[in-house]
Coordinates of C-alpha atoms and ligand atoms in Angstrom, one line a residue:
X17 CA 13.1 -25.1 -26.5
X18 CA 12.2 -21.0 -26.4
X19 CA 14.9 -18.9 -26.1
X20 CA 14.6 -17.0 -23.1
X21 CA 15.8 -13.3 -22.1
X22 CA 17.7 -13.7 -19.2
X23 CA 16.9 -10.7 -16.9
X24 CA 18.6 -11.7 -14.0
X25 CA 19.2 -15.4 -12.1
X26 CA 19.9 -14.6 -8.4
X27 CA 18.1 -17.8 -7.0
X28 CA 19.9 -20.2 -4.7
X29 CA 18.1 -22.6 -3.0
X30 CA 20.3 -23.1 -0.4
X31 CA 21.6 -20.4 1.9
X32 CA 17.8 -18.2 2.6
X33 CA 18.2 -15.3 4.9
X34 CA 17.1 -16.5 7.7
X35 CA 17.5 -12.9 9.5
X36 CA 14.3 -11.3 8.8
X37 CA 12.1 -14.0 10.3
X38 CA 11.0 -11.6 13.4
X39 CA 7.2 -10.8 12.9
X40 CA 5.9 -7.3 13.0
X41 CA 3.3 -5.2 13.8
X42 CA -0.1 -6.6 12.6
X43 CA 0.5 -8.1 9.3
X44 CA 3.4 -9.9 9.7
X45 CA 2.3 -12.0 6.6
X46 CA 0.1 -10.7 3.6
X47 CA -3.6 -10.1 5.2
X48 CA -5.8 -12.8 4.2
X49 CA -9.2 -12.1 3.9
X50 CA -12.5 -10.4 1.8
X51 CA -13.3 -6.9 0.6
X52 CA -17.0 -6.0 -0.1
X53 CA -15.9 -3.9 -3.5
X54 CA -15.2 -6.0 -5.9
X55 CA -18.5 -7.8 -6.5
X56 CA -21.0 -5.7 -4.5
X57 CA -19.5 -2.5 -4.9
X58 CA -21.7 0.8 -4.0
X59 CA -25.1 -2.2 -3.0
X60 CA -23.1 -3.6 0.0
X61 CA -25.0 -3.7 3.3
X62 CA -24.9 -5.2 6.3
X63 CA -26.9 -8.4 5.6
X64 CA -24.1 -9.1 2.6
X65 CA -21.3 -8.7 5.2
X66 CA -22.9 -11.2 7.8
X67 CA -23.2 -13.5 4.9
X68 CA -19.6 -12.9 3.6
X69 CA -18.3 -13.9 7.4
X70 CA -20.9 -16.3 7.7
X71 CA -20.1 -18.2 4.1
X72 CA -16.0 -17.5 5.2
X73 CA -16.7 -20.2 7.6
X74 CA -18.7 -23.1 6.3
X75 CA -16.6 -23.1 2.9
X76 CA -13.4 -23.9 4.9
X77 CA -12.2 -20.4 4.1
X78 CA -11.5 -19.6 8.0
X79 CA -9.4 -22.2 8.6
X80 CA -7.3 -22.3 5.4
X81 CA -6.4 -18.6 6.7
X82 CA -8.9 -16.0 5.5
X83 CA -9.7 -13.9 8.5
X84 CA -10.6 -10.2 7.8
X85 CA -14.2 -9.1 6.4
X86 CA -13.8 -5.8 5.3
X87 CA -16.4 -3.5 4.6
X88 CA -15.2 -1.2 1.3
X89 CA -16.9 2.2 0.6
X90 CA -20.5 2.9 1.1
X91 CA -21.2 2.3 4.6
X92 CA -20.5 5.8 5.8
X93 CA -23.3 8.3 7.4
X94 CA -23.5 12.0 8.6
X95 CA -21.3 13.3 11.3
X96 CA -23.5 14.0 14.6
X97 CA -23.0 17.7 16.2
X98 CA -20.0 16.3 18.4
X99 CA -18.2 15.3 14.4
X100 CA -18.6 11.4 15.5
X101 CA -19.2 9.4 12.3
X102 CA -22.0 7.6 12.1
X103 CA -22.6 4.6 9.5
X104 CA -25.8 4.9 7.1
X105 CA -29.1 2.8 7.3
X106 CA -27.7 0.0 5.0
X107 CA -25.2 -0.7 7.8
X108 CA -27.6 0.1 11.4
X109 CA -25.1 -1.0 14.0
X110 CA -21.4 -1.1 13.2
X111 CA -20.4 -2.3 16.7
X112 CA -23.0 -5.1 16.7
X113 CA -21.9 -6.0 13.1
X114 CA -17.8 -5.9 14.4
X115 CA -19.2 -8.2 17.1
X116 CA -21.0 -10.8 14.9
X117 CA -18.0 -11.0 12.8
X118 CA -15.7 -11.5 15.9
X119 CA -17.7 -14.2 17.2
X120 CA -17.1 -16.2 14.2
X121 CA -13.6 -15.8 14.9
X122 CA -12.6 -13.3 12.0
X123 CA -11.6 -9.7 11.9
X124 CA -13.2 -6.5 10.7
X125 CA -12.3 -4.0 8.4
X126 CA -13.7 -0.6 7.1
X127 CA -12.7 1.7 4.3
X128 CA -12.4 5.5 4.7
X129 CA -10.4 8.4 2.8
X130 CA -7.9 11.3 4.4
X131 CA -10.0 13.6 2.0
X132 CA -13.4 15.1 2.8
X133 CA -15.4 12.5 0.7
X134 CA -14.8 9.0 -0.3
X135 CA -14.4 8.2 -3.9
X136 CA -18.0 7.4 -3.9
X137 CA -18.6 10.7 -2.5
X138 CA -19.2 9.4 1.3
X139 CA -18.5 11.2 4.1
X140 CA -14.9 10.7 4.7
X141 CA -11.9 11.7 7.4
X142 CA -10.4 14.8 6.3
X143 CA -10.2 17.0 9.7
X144 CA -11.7 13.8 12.0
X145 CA -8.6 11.4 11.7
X146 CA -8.0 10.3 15.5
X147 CA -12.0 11.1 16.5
X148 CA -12.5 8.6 13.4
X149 CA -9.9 6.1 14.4
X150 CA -11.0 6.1 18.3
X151 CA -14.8 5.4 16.1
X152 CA -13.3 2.6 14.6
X153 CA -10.9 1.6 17.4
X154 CA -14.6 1.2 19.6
X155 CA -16.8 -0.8 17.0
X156 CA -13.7 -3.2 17.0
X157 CA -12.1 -2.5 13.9
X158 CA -9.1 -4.5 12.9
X159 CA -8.1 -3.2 9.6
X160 CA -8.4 0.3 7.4
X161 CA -8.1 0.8 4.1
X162 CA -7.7 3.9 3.2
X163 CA -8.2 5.7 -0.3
X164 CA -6.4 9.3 -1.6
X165 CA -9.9 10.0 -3.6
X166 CA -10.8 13.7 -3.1
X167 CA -7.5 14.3 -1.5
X168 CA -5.9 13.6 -5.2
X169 CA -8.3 16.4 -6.4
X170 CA -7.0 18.3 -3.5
X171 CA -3.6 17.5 -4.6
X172 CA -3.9 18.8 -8.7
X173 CA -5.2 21.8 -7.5
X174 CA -2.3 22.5 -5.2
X175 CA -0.1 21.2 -8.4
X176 CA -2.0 23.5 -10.4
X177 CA -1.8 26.8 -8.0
X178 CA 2.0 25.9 -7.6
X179 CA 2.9 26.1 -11.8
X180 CA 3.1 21.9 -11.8
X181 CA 5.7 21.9 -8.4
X182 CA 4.2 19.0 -6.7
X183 CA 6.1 19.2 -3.5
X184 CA 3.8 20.9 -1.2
X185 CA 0.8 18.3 -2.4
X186 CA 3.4 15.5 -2.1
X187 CA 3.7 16.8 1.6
X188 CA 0.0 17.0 2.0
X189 CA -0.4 13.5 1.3
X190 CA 2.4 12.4 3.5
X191 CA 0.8 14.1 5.9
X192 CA -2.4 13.0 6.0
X193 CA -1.9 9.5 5.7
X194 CA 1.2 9.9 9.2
X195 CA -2.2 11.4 10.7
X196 CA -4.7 8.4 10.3
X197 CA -1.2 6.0 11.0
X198 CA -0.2 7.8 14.1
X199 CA -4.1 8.0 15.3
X200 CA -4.6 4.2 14.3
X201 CA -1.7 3.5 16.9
X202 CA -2.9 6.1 19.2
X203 CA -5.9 3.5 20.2
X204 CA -4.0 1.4 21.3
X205 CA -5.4 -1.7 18.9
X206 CA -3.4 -3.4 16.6
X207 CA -5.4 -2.3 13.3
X208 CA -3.8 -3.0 9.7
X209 CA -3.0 0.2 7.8
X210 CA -3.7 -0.3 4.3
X211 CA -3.2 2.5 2.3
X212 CA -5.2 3.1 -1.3
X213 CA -3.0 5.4 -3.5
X214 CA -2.8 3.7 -6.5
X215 CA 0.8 3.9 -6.5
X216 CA 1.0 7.8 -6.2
X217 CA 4.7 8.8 -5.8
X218 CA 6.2 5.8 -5.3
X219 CA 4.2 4.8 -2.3
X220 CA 6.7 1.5 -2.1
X221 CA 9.4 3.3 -1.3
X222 CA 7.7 5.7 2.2
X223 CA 4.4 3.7 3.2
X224 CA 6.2 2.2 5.9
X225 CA 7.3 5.6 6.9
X226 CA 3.2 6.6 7.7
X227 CA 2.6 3.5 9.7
X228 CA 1.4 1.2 7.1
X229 CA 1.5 -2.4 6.7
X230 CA 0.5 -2.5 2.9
X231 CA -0.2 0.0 0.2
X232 CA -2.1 -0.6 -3.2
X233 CA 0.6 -0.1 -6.4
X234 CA -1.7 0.4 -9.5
X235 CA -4.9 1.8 -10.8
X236 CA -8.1 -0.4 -9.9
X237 CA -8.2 -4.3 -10.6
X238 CA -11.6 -5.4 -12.5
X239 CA -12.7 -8.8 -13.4
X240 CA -11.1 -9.1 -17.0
X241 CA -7.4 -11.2 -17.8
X242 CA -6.4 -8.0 -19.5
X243 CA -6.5 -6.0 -16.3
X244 CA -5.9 -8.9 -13.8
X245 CA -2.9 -9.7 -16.3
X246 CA -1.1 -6.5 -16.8
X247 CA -1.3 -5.7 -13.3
X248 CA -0.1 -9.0 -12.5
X249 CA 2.8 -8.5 -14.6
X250 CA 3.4 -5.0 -13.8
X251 CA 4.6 -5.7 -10.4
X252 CA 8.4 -7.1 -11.3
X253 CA 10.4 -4.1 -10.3
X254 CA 9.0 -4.0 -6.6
X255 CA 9.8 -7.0 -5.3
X256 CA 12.6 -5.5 -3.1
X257 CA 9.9 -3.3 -1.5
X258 CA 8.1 -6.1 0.2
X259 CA 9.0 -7.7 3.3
X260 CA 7.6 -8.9 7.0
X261 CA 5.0 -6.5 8.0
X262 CA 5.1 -4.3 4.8
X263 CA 3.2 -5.5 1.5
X264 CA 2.2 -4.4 -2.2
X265 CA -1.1 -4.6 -2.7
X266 CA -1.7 -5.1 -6.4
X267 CA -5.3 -4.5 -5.5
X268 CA -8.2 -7.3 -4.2
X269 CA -8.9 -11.0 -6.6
X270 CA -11.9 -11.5 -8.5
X271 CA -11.4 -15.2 -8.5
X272 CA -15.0 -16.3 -8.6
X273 CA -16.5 -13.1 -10.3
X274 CA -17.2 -14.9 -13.2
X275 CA -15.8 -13.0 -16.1
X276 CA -12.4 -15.3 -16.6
X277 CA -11.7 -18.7 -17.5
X278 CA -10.5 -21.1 -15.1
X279 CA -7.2 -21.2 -16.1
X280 CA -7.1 -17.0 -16.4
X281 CA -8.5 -17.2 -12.2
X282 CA -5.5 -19.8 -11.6
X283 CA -3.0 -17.2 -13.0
X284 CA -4.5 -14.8 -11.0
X285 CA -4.3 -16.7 -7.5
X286 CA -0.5 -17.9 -8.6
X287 CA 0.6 -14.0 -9.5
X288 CA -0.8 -12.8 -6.3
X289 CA 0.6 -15.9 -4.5
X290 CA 4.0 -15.6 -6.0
X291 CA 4.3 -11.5 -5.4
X292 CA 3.3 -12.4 -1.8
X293 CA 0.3 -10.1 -2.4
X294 CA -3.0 -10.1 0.2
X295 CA -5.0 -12.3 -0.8
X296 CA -8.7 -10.2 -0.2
X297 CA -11.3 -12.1 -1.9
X298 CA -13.9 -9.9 -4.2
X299 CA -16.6 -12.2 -5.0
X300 CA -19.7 -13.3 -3.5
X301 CA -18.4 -16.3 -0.9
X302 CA -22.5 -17.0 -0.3
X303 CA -22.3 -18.5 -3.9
X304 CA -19.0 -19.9 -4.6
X305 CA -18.3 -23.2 -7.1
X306 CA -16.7 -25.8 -6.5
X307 CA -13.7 -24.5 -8.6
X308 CA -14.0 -21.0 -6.9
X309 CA -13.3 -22.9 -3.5
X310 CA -10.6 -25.1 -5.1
X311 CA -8.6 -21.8 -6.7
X312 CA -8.9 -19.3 -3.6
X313 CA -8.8 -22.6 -1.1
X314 CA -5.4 -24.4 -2.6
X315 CA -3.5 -24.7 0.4
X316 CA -0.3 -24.9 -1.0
X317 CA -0.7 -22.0 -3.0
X318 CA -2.3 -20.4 0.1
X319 CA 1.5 -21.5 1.9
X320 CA 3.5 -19.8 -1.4
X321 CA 1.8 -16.8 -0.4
X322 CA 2.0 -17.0 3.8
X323 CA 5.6 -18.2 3.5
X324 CA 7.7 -16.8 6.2
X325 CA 10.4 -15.8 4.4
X326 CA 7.9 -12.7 3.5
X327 CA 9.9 -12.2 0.1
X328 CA 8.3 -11.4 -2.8
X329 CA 9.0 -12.9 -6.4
X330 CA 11.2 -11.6 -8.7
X331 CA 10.5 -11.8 -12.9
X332 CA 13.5 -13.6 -13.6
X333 CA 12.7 -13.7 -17.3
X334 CA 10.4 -11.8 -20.0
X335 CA 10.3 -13.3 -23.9
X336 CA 7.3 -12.7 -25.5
X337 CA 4.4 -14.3 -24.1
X338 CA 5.9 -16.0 -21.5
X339 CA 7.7 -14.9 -17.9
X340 CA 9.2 -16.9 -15.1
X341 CA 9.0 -15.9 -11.6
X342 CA 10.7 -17.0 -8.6
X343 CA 10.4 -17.2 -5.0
X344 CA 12.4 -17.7 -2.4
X345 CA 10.6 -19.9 0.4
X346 CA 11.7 -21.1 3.6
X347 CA 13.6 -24.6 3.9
X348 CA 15.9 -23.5 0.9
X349 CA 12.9 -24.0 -1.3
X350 CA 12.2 -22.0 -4.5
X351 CA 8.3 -21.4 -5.9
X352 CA 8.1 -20.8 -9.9
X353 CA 5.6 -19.7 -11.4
X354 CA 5.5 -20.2 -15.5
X355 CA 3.2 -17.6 -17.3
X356 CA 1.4 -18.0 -20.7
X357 CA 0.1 -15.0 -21.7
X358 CA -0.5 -16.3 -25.9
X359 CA -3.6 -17.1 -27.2
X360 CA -2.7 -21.0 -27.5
X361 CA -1.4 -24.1 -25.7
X362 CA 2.5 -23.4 -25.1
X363 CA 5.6 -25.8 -23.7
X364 CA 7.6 -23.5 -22.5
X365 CA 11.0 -24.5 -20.8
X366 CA 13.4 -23.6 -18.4
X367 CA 16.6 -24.2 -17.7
X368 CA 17.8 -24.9 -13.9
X369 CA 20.9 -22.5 -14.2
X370 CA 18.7 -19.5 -16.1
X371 CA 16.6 -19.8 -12.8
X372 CA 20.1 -19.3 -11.0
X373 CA 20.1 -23.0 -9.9
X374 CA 23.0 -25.4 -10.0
X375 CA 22.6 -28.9 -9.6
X376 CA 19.6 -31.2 -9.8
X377 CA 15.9 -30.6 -7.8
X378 CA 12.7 -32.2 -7.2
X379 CA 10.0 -30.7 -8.5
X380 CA 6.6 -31.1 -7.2
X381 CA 3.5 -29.4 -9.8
X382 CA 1.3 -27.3 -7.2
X383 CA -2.0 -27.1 -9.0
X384 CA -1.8 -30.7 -10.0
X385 CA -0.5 -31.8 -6.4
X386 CA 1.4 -34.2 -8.1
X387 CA 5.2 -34.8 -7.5
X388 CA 7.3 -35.0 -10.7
X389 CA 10.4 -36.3 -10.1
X390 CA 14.3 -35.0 -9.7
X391 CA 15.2 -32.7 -12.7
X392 CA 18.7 -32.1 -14.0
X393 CA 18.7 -29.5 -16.6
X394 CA 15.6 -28.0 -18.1
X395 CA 12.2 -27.5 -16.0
X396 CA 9.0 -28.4 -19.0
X397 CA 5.8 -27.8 -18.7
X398 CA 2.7 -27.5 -21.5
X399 CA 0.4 -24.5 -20.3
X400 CA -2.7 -23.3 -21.5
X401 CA -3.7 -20.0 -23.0
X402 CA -3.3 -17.5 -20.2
X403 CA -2.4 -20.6 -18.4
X404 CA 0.3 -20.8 -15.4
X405 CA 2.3 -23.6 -14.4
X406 CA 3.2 -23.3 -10.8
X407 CA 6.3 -25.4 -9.2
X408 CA 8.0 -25.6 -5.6
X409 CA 11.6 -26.6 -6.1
X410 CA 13.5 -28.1 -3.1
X411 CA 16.8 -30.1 -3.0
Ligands
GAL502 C1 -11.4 3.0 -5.4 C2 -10.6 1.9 -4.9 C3 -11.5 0.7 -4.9 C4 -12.7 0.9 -4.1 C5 -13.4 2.2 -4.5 C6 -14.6 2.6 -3.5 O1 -10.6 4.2 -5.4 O2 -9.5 1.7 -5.7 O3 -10.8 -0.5 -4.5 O4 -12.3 1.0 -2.7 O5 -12.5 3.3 -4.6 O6 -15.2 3.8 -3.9

């Protein structure tokens, strides 16, 4: 048995609050959906979208709760005389395409930026912020994500004119992102504020402050284990932060990308799972596997994620290659998640009371859908390289 740093053991599985079940505002759990960015990136265009909503629904992903189809950077035009955005000739018709996507019983999203240009240099909403949102508000848009880009340019140079003082650019960006929140609301549609900050000043602690219902907490995600990985990981300290209606975002999955192994994508979907992340697939749903579907289509991990207690999992031990993390579900039930970040085939262990556990539990293996029995003591499992094991405990 590995002998494990205890960082803290605050799990009961009896006794969840119970108090913070009301729902609110638009997200009341973490948005479930797909993001054009990840595998199309700056080549997205209408057709790929159609196809995205279209493939959402004949893989099954509709019904196990992926709903929103959002459109990432790219599909922005020129501004007409009146300042009214228009989109560009990859996307002709942004109503018609909120409409297709609506009929198929799923949501829309766009991207845009509170800085004059996107981060691919688009035209973005610096100046336009309520004639933009009433834009987006009339093609039936359901979700914005919106990213600092040239406003963090704006912001060193304010830093830079102000000897390094960084309160007047903190302000700005405050500002600006109040702007698009109180405009989003102005319209009178329940759209989901996501803000894209990469983590800028703490953005955890006053997103919900701007109106928004989730807010990205690192630097981009790309389809490697060494980024998907230390992201994953680097998310311990904000579980507090989380809660109904307000979410960290440790950025969109790549399950299904192609670039990690099996095992490495299962990790993935459990971290993300476990930290109550969104769950915004990146890949290209028109060409999924078989083991693609089964990863982002696990229902029970799917129900880790959704679970209404809304709380977010704690790291409730670091030793080397391996972490545990915990979290607290509804019913007095308890999700862990093992972690094997080592180059080889680990059994890592466990013990009930380092999870903060008294007593004996069942355990029932997610990924495996297999029950294992009642377990008084020690909690074993043999995990792959970059392997997860992934348990719910319940009494
Ligand atoms: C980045 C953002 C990505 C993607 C990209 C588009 O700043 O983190 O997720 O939206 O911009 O240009």
């Amino acid at each position: 048995m590995k002998t494990l740093l205890l960082v803290t053991a605050s799990l009961v599985l009896a006794g969840a609050n119970t108090s913070k079940l009301v729902a609110q505002g638009p997200a009341p759990t973490p948005p479930m959906g797909w993001n054009s960015w990840n595998h199309f990136a700056g080549k997205v265009t209408d057709a790929d979208v159609r196809s995205a909503a279209d493939a959402m629904v004949s893989s099954g992903m509709r019904d196990a709760g992926y709903v929103y189809v959002n459109v990432d950077d790219t599909w922005e035009g020129k501004r007409d005389a009146q300042g009214v955005i228009h989109s560009n000739e990859k996307f002709p018709d942004m109503k018609a395409l909120g409409d297709y996507i609506h009929s198929k019983g799923l949501k829309f999203g766009i991207y845009s930026s509170p800085g004059p240009k996107t981060c691919a240099g688009y035209e973005a909403s610096y100046g336009h912020e309520e004639q933009d949102a009433k834009t987006y508000a009339g093609w039936g848009v359901d979700y914005l994500k919106y990213d600092l880009c040239s406003m963090h340019t704006m912001m060193q140079k304010l830093d830079e004119e102000h000897n390094g003082d960084h309160t007047l650019s903190h302000k700005m960006m405050l500002d600006a992102y109040k702007k698009m929140g109180d405009a989003l609301k102005a319209t009178g549609r329940p759209i989901v504020y996501s803000l894209c900050q990469y983590g800028v000043d703490d953005v955890w602690v006053w997103g919900p402050s701007v109106g928004a219902q989730l807010w990205r907490t690192t630097d981009d995600i790309d389809d490697s284990y060494g980024r998907m990985i230390t992201i994953g990981l680097g998310q311990a300290d904000l579980n507090s932060y989380a809660g109904h209606g307000h979410w960290n975002d440790p950025d969109m999955l790549e399950v299904g990308n192609g670039k990690m192994s099996t095992d490495e994508y299962k990790t993935h979907m459990s971290l993300w799972a476990l930290l109550a992340a969104p769950l915004l697939a990146g890949n290209d749903l028109s060409k999924m596997s078989y083991t693609d579907k089964s990863i982002l289509m696990n229902r029970e991990v799917i129900a880790i994620d959704q679970d209404k207690l809304g709380v977010q999992a704690k790291r409730v031990y670091q030793h080397g290659d391996f972490s545990a993390w915990a979290k607290p579900l509804s019913g007095g039930r308890v999700a862990v998640g093992l972690v094997n970040t080592s180059w080889s085939f680990r059994d890592l262990t466990v013990t009930l009371k380092e999870l903060g556990i008294t007593g004996s539990v069942k355990v029932h293996d997610v990924w495996a859908n297999k029950d294992l029995g009642t377990v008084n003591g020690t909690l074993n499992a043999h995990i792959p390289k970059h392997g997860v094991a992934l348990f719910v405990l319940s009494k």
